[in-house]
mmCIF file of C-alpha atoms in Angstrom:
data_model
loop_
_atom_site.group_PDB
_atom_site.id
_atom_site.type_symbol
_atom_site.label_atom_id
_atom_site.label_comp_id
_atom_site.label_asym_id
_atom_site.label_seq_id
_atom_site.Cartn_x
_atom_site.Cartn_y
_atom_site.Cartn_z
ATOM 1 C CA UNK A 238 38.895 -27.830 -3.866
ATOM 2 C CA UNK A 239 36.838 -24.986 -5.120
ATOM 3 C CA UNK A 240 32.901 -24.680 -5.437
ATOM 4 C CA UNK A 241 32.130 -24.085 -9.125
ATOM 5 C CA UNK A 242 28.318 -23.219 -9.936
ATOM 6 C CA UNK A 243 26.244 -21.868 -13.040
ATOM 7 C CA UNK A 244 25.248 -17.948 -13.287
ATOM 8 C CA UNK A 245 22.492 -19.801 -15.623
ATOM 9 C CA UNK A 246 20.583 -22.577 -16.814
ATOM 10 C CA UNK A 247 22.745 -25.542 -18.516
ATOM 11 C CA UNK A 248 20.746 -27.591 -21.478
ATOM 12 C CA UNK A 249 20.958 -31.214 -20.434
ATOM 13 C CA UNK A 250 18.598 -34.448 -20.825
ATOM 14 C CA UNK A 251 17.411 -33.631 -17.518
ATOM 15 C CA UNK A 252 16.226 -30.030 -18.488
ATOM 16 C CA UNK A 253 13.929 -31.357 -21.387
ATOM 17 C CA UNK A 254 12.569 -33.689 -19.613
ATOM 18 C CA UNK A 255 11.795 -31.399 -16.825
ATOM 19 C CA UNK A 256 11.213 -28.162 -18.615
ATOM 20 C CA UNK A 257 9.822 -28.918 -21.482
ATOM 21 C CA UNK A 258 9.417 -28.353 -25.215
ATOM 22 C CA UNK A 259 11.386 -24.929 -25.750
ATOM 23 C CA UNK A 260 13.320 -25.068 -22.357
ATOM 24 C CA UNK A 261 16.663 -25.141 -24.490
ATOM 25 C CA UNK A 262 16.165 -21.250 -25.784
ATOM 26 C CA UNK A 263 16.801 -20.249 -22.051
ATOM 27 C CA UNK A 264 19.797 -22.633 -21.361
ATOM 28 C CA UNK A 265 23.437 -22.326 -22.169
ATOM 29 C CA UNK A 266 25.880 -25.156 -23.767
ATOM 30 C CA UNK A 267 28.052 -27.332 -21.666
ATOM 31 C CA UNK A 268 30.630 -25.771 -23.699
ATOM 32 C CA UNK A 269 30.888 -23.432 -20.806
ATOM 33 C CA UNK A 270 31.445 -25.583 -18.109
ATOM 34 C CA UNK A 271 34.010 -27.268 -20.002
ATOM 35 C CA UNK A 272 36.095 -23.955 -20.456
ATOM 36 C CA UNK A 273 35.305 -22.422 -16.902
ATOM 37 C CA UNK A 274 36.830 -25.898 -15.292
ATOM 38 C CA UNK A 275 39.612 -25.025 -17.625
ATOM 39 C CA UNK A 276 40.124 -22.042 -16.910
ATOM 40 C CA UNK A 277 40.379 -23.599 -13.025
ATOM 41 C CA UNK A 278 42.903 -25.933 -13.463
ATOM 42 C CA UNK A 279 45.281 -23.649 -14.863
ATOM 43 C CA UNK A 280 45.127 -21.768 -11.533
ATOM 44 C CA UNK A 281 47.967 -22.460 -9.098
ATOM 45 C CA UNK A 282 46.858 -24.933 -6.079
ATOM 46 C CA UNK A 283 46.899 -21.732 -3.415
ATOM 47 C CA UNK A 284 43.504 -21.171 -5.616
ATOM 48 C CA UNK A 285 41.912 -23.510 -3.746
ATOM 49 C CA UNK A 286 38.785 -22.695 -1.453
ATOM 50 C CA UNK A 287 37.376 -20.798 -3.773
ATOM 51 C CA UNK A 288 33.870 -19.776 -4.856
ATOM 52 C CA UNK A 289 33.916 -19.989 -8.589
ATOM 53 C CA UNK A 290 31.085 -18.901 -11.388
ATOM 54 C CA UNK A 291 31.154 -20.355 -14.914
ATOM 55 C CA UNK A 292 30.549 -16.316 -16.411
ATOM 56 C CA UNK A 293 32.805 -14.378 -13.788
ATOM 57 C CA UNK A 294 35.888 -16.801 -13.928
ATOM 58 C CA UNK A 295 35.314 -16.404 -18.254
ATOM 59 C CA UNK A 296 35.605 -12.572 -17.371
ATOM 60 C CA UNK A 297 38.767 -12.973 -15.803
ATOM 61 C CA UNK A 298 39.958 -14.703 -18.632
ATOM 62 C CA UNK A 299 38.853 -12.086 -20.871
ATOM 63 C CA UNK A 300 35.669 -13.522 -22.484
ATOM 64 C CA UNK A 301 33.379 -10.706 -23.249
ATOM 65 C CA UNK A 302 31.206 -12.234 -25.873
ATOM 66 C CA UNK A 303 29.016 -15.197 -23.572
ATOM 67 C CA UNK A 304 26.086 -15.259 -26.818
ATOM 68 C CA UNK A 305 28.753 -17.923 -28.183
ATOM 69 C CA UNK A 306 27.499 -20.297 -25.507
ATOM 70 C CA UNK A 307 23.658 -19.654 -25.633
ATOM 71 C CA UNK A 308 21.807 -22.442 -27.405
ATOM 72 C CA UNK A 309 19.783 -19.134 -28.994
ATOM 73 C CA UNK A 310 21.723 -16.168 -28.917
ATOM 74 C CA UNK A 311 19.834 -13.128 -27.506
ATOM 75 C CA UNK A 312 17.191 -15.356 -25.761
ATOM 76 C CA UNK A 313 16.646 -14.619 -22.348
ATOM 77 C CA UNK A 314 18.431 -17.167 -20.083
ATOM 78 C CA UNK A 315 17.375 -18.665 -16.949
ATOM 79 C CA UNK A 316 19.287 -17.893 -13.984
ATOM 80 C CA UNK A 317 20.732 -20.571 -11.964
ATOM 81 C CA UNK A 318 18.697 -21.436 -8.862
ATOM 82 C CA UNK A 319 22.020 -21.513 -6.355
ATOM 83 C CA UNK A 320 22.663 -18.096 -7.140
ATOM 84 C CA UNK A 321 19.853 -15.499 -5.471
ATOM 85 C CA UNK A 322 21.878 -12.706 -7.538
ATOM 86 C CA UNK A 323 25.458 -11.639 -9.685
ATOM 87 C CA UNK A 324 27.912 -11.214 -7.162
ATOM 88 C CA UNK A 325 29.692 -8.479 -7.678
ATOM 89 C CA UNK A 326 33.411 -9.975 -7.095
ATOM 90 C CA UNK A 327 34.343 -12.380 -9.119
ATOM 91 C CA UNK A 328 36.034 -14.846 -7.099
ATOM 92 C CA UNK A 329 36.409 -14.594 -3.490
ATOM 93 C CA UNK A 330 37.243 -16.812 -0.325
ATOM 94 C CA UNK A 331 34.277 -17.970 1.607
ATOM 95 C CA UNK A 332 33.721 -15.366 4.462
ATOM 96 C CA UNK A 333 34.036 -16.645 8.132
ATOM 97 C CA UNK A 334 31.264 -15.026 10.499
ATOM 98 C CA UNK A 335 30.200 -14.832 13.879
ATOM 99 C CA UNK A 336 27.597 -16.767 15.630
ATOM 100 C CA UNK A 337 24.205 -16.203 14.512
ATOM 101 C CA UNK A 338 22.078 -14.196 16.754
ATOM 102 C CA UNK A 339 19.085 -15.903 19.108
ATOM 103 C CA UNK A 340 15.804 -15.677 17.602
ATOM 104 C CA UNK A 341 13.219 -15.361 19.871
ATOM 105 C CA UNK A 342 10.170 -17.573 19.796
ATOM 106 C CA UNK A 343 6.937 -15.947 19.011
ATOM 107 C CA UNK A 344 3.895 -16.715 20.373
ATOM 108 C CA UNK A 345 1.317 -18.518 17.264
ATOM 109 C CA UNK A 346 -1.015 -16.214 15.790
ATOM 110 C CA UNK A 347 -4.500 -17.697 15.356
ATOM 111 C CA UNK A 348 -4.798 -17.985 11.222
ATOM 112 C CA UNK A 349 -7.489 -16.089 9.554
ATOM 113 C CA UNK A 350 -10.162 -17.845 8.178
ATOM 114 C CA UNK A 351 -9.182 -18.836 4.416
ATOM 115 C CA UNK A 352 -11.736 -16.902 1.550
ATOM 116 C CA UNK A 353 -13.451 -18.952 -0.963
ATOM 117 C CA UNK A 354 -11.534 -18.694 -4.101
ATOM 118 C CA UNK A 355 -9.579 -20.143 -7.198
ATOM 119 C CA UNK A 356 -7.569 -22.039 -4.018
ATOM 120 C CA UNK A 357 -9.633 -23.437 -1.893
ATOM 121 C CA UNK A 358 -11.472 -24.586 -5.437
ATOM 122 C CA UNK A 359 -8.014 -26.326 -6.347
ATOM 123 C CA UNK A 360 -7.239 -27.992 -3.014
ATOM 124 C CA UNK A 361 -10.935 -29.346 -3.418
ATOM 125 C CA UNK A 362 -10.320 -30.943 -6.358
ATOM 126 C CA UNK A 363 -6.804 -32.196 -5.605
ATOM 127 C CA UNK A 364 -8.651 -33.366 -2.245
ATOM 128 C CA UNK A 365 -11.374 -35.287 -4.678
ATOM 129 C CA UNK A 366 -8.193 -36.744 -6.626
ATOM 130 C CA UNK A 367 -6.680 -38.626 -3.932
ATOM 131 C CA UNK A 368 -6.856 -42.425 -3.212
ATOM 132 C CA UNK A 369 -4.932 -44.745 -0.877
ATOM 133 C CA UNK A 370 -2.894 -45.731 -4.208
ATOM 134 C CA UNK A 371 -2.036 -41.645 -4.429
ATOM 135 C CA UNK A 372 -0.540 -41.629 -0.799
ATOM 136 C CA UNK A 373 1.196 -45.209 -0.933
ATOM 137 C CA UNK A 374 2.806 -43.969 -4.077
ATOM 138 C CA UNK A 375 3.929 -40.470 -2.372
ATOM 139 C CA UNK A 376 4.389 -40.897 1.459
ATOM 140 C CA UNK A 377 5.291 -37.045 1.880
ATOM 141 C CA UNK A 378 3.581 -33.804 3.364
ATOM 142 C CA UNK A 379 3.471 -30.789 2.094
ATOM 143 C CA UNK A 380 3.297 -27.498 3.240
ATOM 144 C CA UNK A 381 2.274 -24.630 1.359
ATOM 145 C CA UNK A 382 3.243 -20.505 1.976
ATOM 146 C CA UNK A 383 1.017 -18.666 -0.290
ATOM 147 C CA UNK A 384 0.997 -14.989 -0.308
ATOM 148 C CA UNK A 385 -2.133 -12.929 -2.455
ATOM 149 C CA UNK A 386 -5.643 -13.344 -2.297
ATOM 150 C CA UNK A 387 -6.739 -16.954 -0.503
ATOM 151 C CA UNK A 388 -3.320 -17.057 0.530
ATOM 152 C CA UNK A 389 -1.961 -18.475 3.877
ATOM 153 C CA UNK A 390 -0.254 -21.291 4.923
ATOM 154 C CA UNK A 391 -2.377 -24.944 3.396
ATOM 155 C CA UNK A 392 -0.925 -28.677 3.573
ATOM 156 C CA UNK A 393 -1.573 -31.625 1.412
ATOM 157 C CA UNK A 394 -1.308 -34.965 3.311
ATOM 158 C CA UNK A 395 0.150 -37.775 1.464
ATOM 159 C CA UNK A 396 1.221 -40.174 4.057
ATOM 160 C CA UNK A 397 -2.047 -40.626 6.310
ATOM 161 C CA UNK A 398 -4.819 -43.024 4.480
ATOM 162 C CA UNK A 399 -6.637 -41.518 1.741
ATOM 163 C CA UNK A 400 -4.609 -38.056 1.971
ATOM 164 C CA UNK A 401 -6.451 -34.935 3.436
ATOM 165 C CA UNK A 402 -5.793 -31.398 2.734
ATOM 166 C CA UNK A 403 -6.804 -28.463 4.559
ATOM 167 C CA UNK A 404 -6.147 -24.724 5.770
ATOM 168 C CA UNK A 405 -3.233 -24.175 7.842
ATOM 169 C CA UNK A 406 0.082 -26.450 9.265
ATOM 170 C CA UNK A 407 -0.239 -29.953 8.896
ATOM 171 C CA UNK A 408 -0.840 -32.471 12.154
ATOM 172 C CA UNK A 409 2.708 -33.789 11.340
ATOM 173 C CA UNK A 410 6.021 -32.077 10.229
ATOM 174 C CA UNK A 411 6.054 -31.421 6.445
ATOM 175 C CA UNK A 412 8.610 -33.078 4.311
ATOM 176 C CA UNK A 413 8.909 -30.413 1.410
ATOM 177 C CA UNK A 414 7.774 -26.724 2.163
ATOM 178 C CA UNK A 415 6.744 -24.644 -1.021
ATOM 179 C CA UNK A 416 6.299 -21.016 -1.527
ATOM 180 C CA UNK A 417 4.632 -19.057 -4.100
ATOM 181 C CA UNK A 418 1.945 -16.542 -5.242
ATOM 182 C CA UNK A 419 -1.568 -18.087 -5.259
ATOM 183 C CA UNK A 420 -1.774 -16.967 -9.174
ATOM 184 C CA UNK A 421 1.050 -19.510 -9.372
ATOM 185 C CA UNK A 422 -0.126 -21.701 -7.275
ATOM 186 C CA UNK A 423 -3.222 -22.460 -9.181
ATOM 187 C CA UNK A 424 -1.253 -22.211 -12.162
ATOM 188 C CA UNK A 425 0.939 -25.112 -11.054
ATOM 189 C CA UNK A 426 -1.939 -27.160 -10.964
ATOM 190 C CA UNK A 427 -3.572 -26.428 -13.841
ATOM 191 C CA UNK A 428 -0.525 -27.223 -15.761
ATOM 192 C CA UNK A 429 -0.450 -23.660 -16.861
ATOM 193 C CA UNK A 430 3.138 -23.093 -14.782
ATOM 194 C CA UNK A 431 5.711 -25.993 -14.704
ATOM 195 C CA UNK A 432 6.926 -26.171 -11.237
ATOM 196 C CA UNK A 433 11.206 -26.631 -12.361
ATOM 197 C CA UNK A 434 10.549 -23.510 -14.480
ATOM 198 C CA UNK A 435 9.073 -21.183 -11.549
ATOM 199 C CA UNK A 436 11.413 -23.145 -9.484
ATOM 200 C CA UNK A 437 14.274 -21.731 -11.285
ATOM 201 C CA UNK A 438 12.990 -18.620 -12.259
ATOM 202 C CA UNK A 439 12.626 -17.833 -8.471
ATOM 203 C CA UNK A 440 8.853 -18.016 -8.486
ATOM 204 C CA UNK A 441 8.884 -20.655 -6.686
ATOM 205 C CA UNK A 442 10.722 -21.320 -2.878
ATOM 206 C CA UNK A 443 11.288 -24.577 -1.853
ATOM 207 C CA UNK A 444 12.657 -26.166 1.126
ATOM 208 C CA UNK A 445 12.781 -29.722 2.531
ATOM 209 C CA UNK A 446 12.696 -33.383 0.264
ATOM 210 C CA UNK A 447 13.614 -32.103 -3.592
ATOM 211 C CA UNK A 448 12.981 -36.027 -4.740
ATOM 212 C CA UNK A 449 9.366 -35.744 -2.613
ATOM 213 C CA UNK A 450 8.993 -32.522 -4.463
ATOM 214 C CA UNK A 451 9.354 -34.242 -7.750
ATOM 215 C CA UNK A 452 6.959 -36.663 -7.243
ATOM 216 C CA UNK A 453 4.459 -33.657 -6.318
ATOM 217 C CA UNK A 454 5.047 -32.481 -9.811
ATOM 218 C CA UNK A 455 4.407 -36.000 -11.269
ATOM 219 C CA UNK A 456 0.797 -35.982 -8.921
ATOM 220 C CA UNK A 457 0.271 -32.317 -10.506
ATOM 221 C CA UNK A 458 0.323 -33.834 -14.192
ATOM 222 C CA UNK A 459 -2.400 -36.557 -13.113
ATOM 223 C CA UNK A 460 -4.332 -33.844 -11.993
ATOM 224 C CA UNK A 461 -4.225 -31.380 -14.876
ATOM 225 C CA UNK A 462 -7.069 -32.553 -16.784
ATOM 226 C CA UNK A 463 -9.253 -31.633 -13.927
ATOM 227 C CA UNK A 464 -8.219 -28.709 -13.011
#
C-alpha cells in the first residue's frame, strides 16, 4: 500500500461549495489522479510503502507539460494542504527515527493585557451574536493563536449556555485550535477571507475537530452581515 497525495488543489463538488465562485481557476482536473494511480499500478508490488505525489510520480513518467491538467492553464494553483512544501525526491520510503526528545514544561507566562482594536471589536460582536440556539447547534470550543497587533491567544465558547468569549485559554480544553494573522482573522469574519481558502493557502493553521471547524465557518456566514 502506498500513500498517494495532491502537490495541489483538485476541482471537485466539494471545492465549489467550499471555495466558492472562481475556486476552479486554482484547482487541477481529476484527470491527474486518474493517471498518477496509473502510473502506480504499473509499478511492481516491492513498490509498496511508498510516499507518492500526483506531479513527482508524472515526472518520473516523463510528463513535463502539467498546464494540460489545470482547469485554467497558467492560473496560479493552490497547493495541497498535506504538503508544507515540494519535496525534493520524488518517491521515497517513509524514514524510521529515533525517539523524540523530552520537552520540558515551562512555567505559564501571565498574558498581556489585550489592546482595543479591530479584534476585540469582532469578538464583541460575535459575543452579541450568540444565543443558546448558537451553542446547542455547535457544542465546540475554540481556541484562537493570533499573531499582529491585538493578537494573543482568545477562545469562543460554544458549549457552555449562551456562549462567552474572552482573552486568553478557555476554562475547558478546546476542540479545534486555529491560527492566523489578526488581519485575517477579522477578515474571516467579515466574510472578506473564506476560511478553506486561507486554510489551504497556509494562512490559516488548524488543529483539533475539522467537522467542528466547519460548522465555525457556517456560524461565520450568519455573522457576516454584522461584521
Amino acid at each position: 500500500m502506498c500513500m498517494f497525495v495532491f502537490s495541489t488543489a483538485i476541482h471537485t463538488a466539494a471545492m465549489d461549495m467550499l471555495g466558492g465562485s472562481g475556486i476552479e481557476n486554482q484547482c487541477r482536473k481529476v484527470d491527474i489522479i486518474a493517471d498518477a494511480a496509473y502510473c502506480i499500478f504499473k509499478k511492481p508490488k516491492s513498490f509498496t510503502g511508498n510516499f507518492i505525489i500526483d506531479e513527482n510520480i508524472l515526472k518520473e513518467e516523463g510528463i513535463k507539460n502539467f498546464d494540460v491538467y489545470a482547469i485554467t492553464p497558467g492560473h496560479p494553483l493552490l497547493p495541497d494542504f498535506f504538503l508544507d512544501e515540494q519535496p525534493v525526491i520524488v518517491t521515497k520510503k517513509p524514514e524510521t527515527h529515533g525517539a523524540l526528545p523530552e520537552l520540558k514544561e515551562e512555567e505559564a507566562q501571565p498574558s498581556p493585557k489585550p489592546r482595543s482594536g479591530a479584534v476585540e471589536g469582532t469578538f464583541r460582536i460575535v459575543k452579541d451574536s450568540l444565543s443558546d440556539d448558537v451553542v446547542k447547534a455547535t457544542q465546540a470550543i475554540y481556541q484562537f493563536e493570533l499573531s499582529g497587533e491585538d493578537g494573543g491567544t482568545w477562545f469562543l465558547d460554544l458549549k457552555s449556555k449562551g456562549g462567552n468569549v474572552g482573552y486568553g485559554e478557555p476554562s475547558d480544553r478546546a476542540d479545534v485550535v486555529m491560527s492566523m494573522s489578526t488581519d485575517d482573522f477579522v477578515k474571516m469574519f467579515s466574510g472578506k477571507l473564506k476560511p478553506t481558502i486561507a486554510f489551504m493557502s497556509g494562512r490559516l493553521k488548524i488543529k483539533g475537530n475539522m467537522a467542528l471547524a466547519i460548522k465555525l465557518e457556517k456560524l461565520m456566514n450568519q455573522m457576516n452581515a454584522r461584521l
